[in-house]
mmCIF file of C-alpha atoms in Angstrom:
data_model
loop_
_atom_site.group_PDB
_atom_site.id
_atom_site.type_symbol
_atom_site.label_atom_id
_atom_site.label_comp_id
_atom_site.label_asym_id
_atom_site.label_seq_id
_atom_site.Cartn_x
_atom_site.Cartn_y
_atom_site.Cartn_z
ATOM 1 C CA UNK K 1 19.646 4.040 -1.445
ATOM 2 C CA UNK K 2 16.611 2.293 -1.857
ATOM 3 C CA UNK K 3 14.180 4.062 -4.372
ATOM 4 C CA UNK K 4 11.663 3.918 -6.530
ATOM 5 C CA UNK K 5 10.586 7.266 -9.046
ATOM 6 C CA UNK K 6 7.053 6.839 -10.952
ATOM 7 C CA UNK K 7 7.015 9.529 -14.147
ATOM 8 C CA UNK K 8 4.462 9.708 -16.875
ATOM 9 C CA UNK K 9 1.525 11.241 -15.373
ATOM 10 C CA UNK K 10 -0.331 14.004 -16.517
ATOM 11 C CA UNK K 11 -3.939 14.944 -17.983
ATOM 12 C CA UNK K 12 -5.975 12.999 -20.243
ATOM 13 C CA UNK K 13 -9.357 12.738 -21.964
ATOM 14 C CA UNK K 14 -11.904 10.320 -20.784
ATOM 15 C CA UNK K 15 -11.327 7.374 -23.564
ATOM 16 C CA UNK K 16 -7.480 8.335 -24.090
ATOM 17 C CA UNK K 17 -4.399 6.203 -22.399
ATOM 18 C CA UNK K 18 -1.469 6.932 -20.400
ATOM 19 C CA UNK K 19 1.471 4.995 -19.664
ATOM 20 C CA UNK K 20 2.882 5.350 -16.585
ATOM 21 C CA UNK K 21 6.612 3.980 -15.254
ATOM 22 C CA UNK K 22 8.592 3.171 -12.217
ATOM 23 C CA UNK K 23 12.285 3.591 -11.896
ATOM 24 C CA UNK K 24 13.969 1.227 -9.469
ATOM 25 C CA UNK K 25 17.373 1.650 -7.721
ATOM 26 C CA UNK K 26 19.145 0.258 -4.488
ATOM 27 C CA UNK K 27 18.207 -3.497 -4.932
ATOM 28 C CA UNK K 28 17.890 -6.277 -7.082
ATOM 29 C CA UNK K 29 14.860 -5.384 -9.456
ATOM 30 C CA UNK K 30 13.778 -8.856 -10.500
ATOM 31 C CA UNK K 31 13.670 -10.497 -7.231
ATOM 32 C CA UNK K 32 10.554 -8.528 -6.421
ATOM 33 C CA UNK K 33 7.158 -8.535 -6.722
ATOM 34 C CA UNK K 34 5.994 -5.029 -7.216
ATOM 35 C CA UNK K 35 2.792 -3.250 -7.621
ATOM 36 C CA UNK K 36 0.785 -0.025 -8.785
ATOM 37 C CA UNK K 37 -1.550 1.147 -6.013
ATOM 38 C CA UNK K 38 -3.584 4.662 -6.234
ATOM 39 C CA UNK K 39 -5.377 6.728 -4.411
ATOM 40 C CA UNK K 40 -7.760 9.755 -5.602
ATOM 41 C CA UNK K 41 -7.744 13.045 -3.605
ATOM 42 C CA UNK K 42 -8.771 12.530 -0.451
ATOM 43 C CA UNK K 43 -9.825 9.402 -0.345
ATOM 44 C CA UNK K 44 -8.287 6.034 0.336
ATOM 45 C CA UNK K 45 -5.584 3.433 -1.032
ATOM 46 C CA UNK K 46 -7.025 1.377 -3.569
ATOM 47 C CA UNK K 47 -4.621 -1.747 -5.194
ATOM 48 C CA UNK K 48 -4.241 -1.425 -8.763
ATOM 49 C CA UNK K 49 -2.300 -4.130 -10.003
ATOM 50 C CA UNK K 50 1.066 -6.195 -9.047
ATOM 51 C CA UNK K 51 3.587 -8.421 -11.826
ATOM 52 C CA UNK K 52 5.265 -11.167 -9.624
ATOM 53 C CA UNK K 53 9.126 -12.322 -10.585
ATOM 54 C CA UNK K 54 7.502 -14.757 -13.160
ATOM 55 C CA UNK K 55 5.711 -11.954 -15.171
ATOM 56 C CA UNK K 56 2.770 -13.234 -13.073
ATOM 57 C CA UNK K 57 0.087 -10.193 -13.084
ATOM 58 C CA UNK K 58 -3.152 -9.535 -11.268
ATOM 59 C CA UNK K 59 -5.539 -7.240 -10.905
ATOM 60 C CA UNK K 60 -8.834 -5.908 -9.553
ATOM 61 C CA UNK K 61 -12.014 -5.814 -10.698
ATOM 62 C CA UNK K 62 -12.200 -2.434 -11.899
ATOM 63 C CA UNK K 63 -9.270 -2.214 -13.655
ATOM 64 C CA UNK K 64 -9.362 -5.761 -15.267
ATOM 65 C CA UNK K 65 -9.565 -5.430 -19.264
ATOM 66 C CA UNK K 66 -7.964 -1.581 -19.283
ATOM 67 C CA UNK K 67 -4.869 -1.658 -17.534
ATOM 68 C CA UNK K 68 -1.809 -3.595 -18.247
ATOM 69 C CA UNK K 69 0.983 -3.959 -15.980
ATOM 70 C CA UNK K 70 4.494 -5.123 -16.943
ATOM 71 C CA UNK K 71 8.588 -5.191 -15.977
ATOM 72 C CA UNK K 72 11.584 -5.245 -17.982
ATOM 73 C CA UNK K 73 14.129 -6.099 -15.282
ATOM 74 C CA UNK K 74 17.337 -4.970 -17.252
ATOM 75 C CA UNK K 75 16.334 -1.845 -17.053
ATOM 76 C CA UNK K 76 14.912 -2.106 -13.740
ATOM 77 C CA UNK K 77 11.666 -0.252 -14.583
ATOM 78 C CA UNK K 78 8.179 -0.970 -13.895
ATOM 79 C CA UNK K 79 5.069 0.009 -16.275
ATOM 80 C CA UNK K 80 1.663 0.453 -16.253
ATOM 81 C CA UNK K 81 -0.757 1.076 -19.706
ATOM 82 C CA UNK K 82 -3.859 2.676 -19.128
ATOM 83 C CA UNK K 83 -6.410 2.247 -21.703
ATOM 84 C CA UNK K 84 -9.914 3.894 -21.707
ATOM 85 C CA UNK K 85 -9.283 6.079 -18.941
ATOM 86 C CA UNK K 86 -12.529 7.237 -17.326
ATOM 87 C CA UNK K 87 -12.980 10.200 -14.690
ATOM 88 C CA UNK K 88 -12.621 7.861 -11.709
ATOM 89 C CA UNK K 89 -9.331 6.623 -12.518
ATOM 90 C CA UNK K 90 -8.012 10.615 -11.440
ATOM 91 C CA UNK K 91 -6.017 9.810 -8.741
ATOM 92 C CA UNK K 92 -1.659 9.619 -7.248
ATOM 93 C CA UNK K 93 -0.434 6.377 -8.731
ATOM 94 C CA UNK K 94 2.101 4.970 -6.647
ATOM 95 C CA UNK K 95 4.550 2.279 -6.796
ATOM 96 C CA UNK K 96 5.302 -0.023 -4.451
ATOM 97 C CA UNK K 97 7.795 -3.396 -3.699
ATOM 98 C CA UNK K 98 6.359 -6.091 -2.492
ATOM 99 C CA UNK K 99 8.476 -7.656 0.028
ATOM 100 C CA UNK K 100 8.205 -11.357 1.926
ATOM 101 C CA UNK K 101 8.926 -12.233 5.494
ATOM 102 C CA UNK K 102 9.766 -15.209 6.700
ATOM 103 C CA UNK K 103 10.031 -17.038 10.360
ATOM 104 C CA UNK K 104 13.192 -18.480 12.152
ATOM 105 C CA UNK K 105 12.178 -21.711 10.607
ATOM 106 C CA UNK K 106 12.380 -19.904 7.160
ATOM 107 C CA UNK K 107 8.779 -20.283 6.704
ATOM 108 C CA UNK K 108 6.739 -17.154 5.160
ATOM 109 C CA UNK K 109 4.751 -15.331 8.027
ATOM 110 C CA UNK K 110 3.956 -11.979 6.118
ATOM 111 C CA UNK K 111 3.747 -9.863 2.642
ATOM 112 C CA UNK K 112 3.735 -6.016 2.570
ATOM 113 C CA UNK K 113 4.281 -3.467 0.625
ATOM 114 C CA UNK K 114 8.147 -1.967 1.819
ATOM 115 C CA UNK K 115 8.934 0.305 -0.388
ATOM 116 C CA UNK K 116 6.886 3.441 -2.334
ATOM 117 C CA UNK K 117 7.653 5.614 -4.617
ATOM 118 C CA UNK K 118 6.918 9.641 -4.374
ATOM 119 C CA UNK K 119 3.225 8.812 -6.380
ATOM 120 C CA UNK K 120 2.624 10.803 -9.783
ATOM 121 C CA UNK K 121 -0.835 12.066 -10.677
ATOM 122 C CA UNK K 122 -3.370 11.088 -13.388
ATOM 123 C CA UNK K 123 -5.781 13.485 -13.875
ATOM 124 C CA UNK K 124 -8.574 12.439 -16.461
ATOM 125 C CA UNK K 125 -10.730 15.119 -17.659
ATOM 126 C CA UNK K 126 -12.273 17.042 -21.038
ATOM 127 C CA UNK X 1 -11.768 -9.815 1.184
ATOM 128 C CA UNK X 2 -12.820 -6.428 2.906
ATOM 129 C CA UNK X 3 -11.731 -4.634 5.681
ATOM 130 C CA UNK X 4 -13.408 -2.678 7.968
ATOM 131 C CA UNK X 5 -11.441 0.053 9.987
ATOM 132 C CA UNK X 6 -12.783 1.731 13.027
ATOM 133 C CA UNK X 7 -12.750 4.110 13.900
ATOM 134 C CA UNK X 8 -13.162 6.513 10.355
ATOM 135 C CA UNK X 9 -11.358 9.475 12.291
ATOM 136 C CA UNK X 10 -10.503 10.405 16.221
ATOM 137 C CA UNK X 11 -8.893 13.272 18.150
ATOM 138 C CA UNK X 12 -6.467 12.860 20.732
ATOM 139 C CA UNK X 13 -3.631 14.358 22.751
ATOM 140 C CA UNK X 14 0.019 13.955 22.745
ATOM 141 C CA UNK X 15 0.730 10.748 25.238
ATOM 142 C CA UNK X 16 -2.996 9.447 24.661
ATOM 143 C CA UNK X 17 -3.096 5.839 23.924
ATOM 144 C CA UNK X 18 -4.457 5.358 20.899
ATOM 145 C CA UNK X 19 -6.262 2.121 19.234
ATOM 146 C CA UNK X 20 -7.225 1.417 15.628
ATOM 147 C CA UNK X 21 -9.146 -2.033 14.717
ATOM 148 C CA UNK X 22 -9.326 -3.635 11.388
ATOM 149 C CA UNK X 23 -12.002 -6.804 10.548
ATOM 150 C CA UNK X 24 -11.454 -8.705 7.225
ATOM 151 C CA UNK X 25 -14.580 -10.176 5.941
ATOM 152 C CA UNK X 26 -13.050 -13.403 6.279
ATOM 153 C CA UNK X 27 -9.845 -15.048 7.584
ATOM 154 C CA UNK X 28 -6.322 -13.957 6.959
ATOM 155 C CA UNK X 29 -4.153 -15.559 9.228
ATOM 156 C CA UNK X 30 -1.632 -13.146 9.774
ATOM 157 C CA UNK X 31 -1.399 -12.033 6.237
ATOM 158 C CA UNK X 32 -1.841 -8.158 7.443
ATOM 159 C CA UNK X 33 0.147 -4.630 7.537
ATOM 160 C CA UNK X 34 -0.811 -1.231 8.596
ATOM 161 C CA UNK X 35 0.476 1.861 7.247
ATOM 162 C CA UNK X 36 0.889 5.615 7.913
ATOM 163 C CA UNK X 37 0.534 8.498 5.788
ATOM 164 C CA UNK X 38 1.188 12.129 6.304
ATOM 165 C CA UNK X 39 -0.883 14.325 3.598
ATOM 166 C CA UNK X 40 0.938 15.223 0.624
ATOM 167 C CA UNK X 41 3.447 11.932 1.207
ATOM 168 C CA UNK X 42 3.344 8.309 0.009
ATOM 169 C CA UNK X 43 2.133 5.737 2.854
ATOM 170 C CA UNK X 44 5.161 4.168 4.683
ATOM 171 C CA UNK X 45 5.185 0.453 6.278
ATOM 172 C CA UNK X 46 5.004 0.235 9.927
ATOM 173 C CA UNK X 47 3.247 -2.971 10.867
ATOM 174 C CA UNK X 48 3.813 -6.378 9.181
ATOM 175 C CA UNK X 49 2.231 -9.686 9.636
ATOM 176 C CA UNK X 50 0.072 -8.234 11.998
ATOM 177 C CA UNK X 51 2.604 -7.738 14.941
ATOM 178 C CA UNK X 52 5.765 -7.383 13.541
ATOM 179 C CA UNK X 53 7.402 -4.084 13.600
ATOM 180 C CA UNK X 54 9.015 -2.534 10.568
ATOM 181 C CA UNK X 55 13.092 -1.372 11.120
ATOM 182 C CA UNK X 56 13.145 1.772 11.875
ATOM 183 C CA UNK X 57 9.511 2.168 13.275
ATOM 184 C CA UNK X 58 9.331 3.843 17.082
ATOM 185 C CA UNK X 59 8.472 1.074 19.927
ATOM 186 C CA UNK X 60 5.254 2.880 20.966
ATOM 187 C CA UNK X 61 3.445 1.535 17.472
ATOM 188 C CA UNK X 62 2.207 -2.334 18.111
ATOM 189 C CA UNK X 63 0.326 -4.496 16.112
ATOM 190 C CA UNK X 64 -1.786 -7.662 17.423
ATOM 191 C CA UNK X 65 -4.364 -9.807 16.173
ATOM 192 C CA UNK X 66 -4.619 -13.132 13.706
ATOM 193 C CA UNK X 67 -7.654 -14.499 11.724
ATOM 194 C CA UNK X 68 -10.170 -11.778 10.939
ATOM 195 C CA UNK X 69 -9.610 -9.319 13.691
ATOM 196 C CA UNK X 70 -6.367 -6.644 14.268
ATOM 197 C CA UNK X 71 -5.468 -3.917 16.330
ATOM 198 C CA UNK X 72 -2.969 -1.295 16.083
ATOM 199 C CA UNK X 73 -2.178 0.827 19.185
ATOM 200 C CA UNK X 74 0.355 3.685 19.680
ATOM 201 C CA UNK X 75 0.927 3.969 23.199
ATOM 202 C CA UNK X 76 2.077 7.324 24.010
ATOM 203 C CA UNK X 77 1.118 9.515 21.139
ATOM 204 C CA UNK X 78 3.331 12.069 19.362
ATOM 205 C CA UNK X 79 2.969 15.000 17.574
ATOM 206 C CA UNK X 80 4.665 12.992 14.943
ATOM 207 C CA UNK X 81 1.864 10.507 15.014
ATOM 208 C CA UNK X 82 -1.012 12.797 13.526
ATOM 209 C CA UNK X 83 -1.710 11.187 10.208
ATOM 210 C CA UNK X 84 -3.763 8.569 8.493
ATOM 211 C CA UNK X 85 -3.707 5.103 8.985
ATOM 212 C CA UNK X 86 -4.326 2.159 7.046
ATOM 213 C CA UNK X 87 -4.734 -1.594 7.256
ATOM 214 C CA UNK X 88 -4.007 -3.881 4.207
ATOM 215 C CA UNK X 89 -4.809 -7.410 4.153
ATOM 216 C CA UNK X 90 -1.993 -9.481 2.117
ATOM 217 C CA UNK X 91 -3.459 -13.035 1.905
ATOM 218 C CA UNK X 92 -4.715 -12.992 -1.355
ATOM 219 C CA UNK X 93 -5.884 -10.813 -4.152
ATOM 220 C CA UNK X 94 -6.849 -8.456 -4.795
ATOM 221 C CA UNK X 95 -4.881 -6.736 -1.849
ATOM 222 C CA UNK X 96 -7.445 -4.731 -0.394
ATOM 223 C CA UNK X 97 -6.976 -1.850 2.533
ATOM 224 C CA UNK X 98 -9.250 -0.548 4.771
ATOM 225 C CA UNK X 99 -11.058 2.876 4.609
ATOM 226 C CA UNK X 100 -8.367 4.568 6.387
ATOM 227 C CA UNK X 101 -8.870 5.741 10.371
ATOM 228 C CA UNK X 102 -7.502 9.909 10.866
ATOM 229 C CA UNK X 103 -5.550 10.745 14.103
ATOM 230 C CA UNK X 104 -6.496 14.284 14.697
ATOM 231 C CA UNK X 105 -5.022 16.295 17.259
ATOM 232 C CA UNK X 106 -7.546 17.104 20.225
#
């Protein structure tokens, strides 16, 4: 079965870090982009970071500078470093495979996001 | 790139058709995916490069649209169906969704 498990999560001081991971299973690990993506309580989806097959990484704007994400395919596990956590980083931080489509001609047509994991929670508070 | 979803929220019955729009702030080709979440549970892929259906998702979910303006319609609606939805443009970073559009039940 397909699967992805995110652990590490838990309550932190504003200023602190947290390291969060992402257990893969059911496919080959390194083939995929994958990607952190979080969302506080009840609000919306917000993209957090992704590490393409080339160790590749990218991120947004307000995460640049304090977050770090990074693979080690032999043990098929993703990560993601949080450094000076502030209250607006409280949120589920989910996992997710990025996955490629491609036409009859084998040309790409589409990117999304295939597979997520069950989200763990970061709650940042004194 | 950002997306605009409309509308925020609506209510509807079981068998309404339903229609969600999402506008990126600039083209995309067809570099876009919409999502489904039930509260509580992760968001899971219905919709990708625009009108592509994901395996496994029911017939009655369609996607359309290219460039800078999408649609996603459910044509009979289900009880199954009350959730939140999401578009995600793909086309570059960052990879931004929209705001999110809640299916109610009426």
């Amino acid at each position: 079965e397909v699967q992805l498990v995110e652990s590490g999560g838990g309550l932190v001081q504003p200023g602190g870090s947290l390291r969060l991971s992402c257990a893969a299973s059911g496919f080959t690990f390194s083939s995929y982009d994958m990607h952190w993506v979080r969302q506080a309580t009840g609000k919306g989806l917000e993209w957090v970071s992704a590490i393409g097959t080339a160790g590749d990484t990218y991120y947004p704007g307000s995460v640049k500078g304090r977050f770090t994400i990074s693979r080690e395919n032999a043990k098929n596990s993703l990560y993601l470093q949080m450094n000076s956590l502030r209250a607006g980083d409280t949120a589920v931080y989910y996992c997710a495979r990025g996955e490629y489509y491609y036409d009859s001609s084998g040309y790409p047509k589409g990117y999304a996001f295939d597979i997520w994991g069950q989200g763990t929670m970061v709650t940042v508070s004194s | 790139i950002q997306l605009t979803q409309s509308p925020s929220s609506l209510s509807a019955s079981v068998g309404d058709r339903v229609t969600i729009t999402c506008r990126a702030s600039q083209g995309i080709s067809s570099y876009l995916a919409w999502y489904q979440q039930k509260p509580g549970k992760a968001p899971k892929l219905l919709i990708y490069a625009a009108s592509t259906l994901q395996s496994g998702v029911p017939s009655r979910f369609s996607g359309s649209g290219s460039g800078t303006d999408f649609t996603l319609t459910i044509s009979s609606l289900q009880p199954e169906d009350f959730a939140t939805y999401y578009c995600q443009q793909l086309n570059s970073y960052p990879r931004t969704f929209g705001q999110g559009t809640k299916v109610e039940i009426k």
